[in-house]
Tab-separated table of C-alpha atoms and ligand atoms in Angstrom:
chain	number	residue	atom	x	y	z
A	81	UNK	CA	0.000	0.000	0.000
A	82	UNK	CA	1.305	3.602	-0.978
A	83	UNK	CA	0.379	6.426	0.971
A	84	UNK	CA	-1.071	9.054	-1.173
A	85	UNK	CA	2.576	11.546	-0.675
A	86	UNK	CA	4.244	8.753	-2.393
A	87	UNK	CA	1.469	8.936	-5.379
A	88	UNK	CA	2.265	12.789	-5.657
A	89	UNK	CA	5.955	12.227	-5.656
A	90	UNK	CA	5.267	9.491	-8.298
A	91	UNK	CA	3.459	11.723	-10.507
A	92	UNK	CA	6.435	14.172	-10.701
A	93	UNK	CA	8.720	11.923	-11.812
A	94	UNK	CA	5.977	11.233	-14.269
A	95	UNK	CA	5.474	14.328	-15.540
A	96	UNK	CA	9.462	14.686	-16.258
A	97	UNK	CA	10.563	11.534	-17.432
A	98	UNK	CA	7.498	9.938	-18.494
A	99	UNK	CA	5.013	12.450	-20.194
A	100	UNK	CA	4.122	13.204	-23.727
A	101	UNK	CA	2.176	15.960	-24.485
A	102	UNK	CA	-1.166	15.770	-25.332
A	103	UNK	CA	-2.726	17.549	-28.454
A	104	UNK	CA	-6.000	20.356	-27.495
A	105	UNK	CA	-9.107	19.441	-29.128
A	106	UNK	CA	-8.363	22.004	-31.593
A	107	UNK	CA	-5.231	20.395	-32.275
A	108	UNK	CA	-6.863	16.843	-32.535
A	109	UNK	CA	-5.857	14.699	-35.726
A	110	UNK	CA	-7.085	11.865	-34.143
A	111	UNK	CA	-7.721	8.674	-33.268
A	112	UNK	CA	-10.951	9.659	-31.823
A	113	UNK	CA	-12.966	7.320	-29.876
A	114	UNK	CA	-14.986	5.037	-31.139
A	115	UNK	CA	-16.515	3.024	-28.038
A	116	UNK	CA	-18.416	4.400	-25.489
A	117	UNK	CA	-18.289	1.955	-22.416
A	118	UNK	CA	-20.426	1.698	-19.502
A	119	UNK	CA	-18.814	-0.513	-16.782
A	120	UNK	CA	-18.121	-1.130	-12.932
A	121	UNK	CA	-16.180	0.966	-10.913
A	122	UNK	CA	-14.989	-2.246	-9.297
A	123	UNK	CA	-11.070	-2.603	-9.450
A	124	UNK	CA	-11.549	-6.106	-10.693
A	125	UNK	CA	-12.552	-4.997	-13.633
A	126	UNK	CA	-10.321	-3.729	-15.889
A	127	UNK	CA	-11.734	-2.864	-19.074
A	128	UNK	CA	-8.739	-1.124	-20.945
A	129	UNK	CA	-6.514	-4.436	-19.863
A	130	UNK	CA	-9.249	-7.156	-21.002
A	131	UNK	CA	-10.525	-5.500	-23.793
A	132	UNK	CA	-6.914	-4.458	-24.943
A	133	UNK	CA	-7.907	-0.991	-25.725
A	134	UNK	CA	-5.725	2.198	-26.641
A	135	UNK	CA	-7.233	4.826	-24.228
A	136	UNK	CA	-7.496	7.227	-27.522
A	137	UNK	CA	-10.047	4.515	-28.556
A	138	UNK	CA	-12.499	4.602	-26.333
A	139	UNK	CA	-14.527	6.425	-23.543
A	140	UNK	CA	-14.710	4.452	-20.526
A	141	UNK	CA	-17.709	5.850	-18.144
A	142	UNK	CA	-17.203	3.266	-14.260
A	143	UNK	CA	-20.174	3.564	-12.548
A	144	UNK	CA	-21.566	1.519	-9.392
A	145	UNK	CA	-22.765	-1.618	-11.092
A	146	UNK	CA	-22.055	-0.170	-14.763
A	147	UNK	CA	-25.880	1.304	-14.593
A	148	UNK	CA	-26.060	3.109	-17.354
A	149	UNK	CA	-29.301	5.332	-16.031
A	150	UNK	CA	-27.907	8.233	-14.134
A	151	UNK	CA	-24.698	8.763	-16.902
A	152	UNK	CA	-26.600	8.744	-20.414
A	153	UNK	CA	-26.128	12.653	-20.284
A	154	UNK	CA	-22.504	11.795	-20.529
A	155	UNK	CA	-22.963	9.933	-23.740
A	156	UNK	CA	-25.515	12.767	-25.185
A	157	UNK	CA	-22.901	15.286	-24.042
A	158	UNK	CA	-19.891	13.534	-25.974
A	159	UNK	CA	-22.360	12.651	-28.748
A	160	UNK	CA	-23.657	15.923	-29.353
A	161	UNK	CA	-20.341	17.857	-28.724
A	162	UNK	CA	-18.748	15.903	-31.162
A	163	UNK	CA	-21.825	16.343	-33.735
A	164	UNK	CA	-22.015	12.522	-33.878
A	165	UNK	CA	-18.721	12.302	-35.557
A	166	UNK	CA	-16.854	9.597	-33.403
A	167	UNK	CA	-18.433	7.223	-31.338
A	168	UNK	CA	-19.744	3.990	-33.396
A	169	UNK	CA	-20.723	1.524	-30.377
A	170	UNK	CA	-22.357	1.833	-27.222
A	171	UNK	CA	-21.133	-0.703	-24.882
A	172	UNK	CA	-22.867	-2.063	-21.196
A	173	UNK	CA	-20.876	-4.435	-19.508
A	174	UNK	CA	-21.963	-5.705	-15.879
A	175	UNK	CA	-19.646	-8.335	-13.570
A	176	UNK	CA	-19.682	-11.647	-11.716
A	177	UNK	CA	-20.125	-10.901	-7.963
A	178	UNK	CA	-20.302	-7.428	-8.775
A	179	UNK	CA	-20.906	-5.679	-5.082
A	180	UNK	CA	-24.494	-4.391	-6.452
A	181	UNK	CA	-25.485	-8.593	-5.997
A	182	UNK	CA	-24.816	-8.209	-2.313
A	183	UNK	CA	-26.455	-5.177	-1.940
A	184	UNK	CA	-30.586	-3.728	-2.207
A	185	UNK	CA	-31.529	0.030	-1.968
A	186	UNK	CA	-33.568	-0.648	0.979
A	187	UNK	CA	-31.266	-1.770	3.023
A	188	UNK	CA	-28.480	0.987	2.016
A	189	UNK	CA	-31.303	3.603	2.208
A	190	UNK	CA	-31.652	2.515	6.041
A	191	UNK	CA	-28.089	2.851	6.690
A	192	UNK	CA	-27.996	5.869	5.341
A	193	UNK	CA	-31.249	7.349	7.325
A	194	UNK	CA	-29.656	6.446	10.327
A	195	UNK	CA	-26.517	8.397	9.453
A	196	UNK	CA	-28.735	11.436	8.318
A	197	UNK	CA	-31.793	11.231	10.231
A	198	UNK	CA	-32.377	15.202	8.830
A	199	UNK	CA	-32.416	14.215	5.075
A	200	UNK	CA	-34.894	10.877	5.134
A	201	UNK	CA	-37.140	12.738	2.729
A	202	UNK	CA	-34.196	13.100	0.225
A	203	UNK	CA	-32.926	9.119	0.914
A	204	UNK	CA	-36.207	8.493	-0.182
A	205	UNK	CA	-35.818	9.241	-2.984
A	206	UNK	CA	-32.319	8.033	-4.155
A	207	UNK	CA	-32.565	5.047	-6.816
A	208	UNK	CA	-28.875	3.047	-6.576
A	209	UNK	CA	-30.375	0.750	-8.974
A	210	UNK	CA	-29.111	-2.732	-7.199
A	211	UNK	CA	-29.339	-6.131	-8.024
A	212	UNK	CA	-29.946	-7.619	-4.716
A	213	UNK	CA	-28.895	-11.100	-5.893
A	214	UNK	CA	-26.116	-12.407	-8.968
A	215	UNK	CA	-29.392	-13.867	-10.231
A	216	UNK	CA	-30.512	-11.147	-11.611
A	217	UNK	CA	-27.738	-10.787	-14.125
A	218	UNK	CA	-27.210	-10.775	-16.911
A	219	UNK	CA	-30.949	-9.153	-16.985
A	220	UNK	CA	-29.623	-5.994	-15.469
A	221	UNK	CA	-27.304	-5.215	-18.536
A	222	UNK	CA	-30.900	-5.879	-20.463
A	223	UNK	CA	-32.292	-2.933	-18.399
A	224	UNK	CA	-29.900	-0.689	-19.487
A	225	UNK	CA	-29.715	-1.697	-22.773
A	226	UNK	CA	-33.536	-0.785	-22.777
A	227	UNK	CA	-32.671	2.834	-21.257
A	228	UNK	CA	-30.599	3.380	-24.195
A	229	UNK	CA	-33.092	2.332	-26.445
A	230	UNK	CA	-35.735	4.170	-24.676
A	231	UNK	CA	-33.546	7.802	-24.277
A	232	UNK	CA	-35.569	10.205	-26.330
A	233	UNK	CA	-32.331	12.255	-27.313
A	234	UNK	CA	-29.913	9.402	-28.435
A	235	UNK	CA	-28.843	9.027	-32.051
A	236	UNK	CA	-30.830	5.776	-33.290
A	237	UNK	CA	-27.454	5.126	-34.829
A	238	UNK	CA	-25.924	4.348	-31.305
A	239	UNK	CA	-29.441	3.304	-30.764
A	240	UNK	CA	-28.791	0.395	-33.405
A	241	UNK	CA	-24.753	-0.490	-32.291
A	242	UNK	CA	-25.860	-0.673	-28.745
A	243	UNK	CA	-24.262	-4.031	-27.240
A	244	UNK	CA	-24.116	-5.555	-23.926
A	245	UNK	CA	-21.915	-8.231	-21.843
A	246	UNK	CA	-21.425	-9.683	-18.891
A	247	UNK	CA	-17.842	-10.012	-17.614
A	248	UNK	CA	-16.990	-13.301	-15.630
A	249	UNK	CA	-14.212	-11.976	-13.317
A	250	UNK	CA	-12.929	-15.589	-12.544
A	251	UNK	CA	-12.331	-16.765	-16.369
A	252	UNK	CA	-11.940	-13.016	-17.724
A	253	UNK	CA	-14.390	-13.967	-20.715
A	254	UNK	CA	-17.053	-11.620	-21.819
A	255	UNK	CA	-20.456	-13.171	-22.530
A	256	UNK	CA	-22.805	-10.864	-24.713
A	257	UNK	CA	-26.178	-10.294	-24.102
A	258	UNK	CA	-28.655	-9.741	-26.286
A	259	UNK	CA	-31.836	-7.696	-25.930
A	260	UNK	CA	-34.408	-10.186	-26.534
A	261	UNK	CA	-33.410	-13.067	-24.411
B	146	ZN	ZN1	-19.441	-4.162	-9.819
């Protein structure tokens, strides 16, 4: 374990041996990224090392669980700023024993009322989106496939290359699922 001094001290030997440059967007020749990917914040999962992606290539969005439903204004944002232009595929993947499969929102939202007492009203109405169980995969990454579908502002063309998988942390293999299962 590093403390986080070490981290800083690490990052300025970065920054003069290490470092290149990078361009401003109004410098930008490209690559430009083509994937959008919604995934877990998890450490276990690694997209960039098990999907063997150049970090030019794609836009990795963690979230808890990979839910795609609070961070599709990311996507519109990217989408829109770059006038549709770069991304190609929209990509959901959820995990094996992903921490949202040991969790529910009830029993966070309690937890959290009894921290805040003051702001129950507000806890209320917070939606974490858990699974409560692994046996509701790999139906969650259908859920959010359907968000995408459903978001009134989306591009049917990312609408159309929409994908989803479910990452099996022991083998490292990703399994896709489709929307119609
Ligand atoms: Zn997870």
């Amino acid at each position: 374990m590093s403390s986080w001094n070490e981290l800083l001290e690490r990052n300025e030997k970065y920054a003069e041996t290490e470092h290149k440059p990078q361009p401003y967007l109004s410098e930008l020749t490209g690559p430009l990224p083509q994937y959008f990917i919604y995934s877990c914040i998890d450490p276990r999962v690694s997209v960039e090392q098990f999907l063997g992606i150049e970090t030019a290539n794609a836009i990795i969005v963690r979230t808890a669980g990979g839910r795609v439903k609070d961070n599709l204004n990311d996507l519109v944002f990217f989408d829109t700023f770059s006038q549709g232009q770069t991304v190609k595929d929209v990509i959901v993947i959820h995990h094996t024993d992903c921490g949202y499969t040991h969790n529910n929102d009830e029993a966070l939202k309690t937890t959290l009322k009894a921290q805040h007492p003051a702001h129950s009203h507000d806890i209320d109405q917070l939606n974490f989106g858990t699974y409560e169980s692994g046996e509701r995969l790999p139906e969650t990454v259908r859920e959010d496939l359907r968000r995408i579908q459903a978001h009134p502002l989306l591009r049917q063309g990312l609408k159309n290359n929409s994908k989803g998988y479910l990452y099996d942390i022991k083998t490292g293999k990703l399994a896709p699922v489709s929307l119609d299962a």
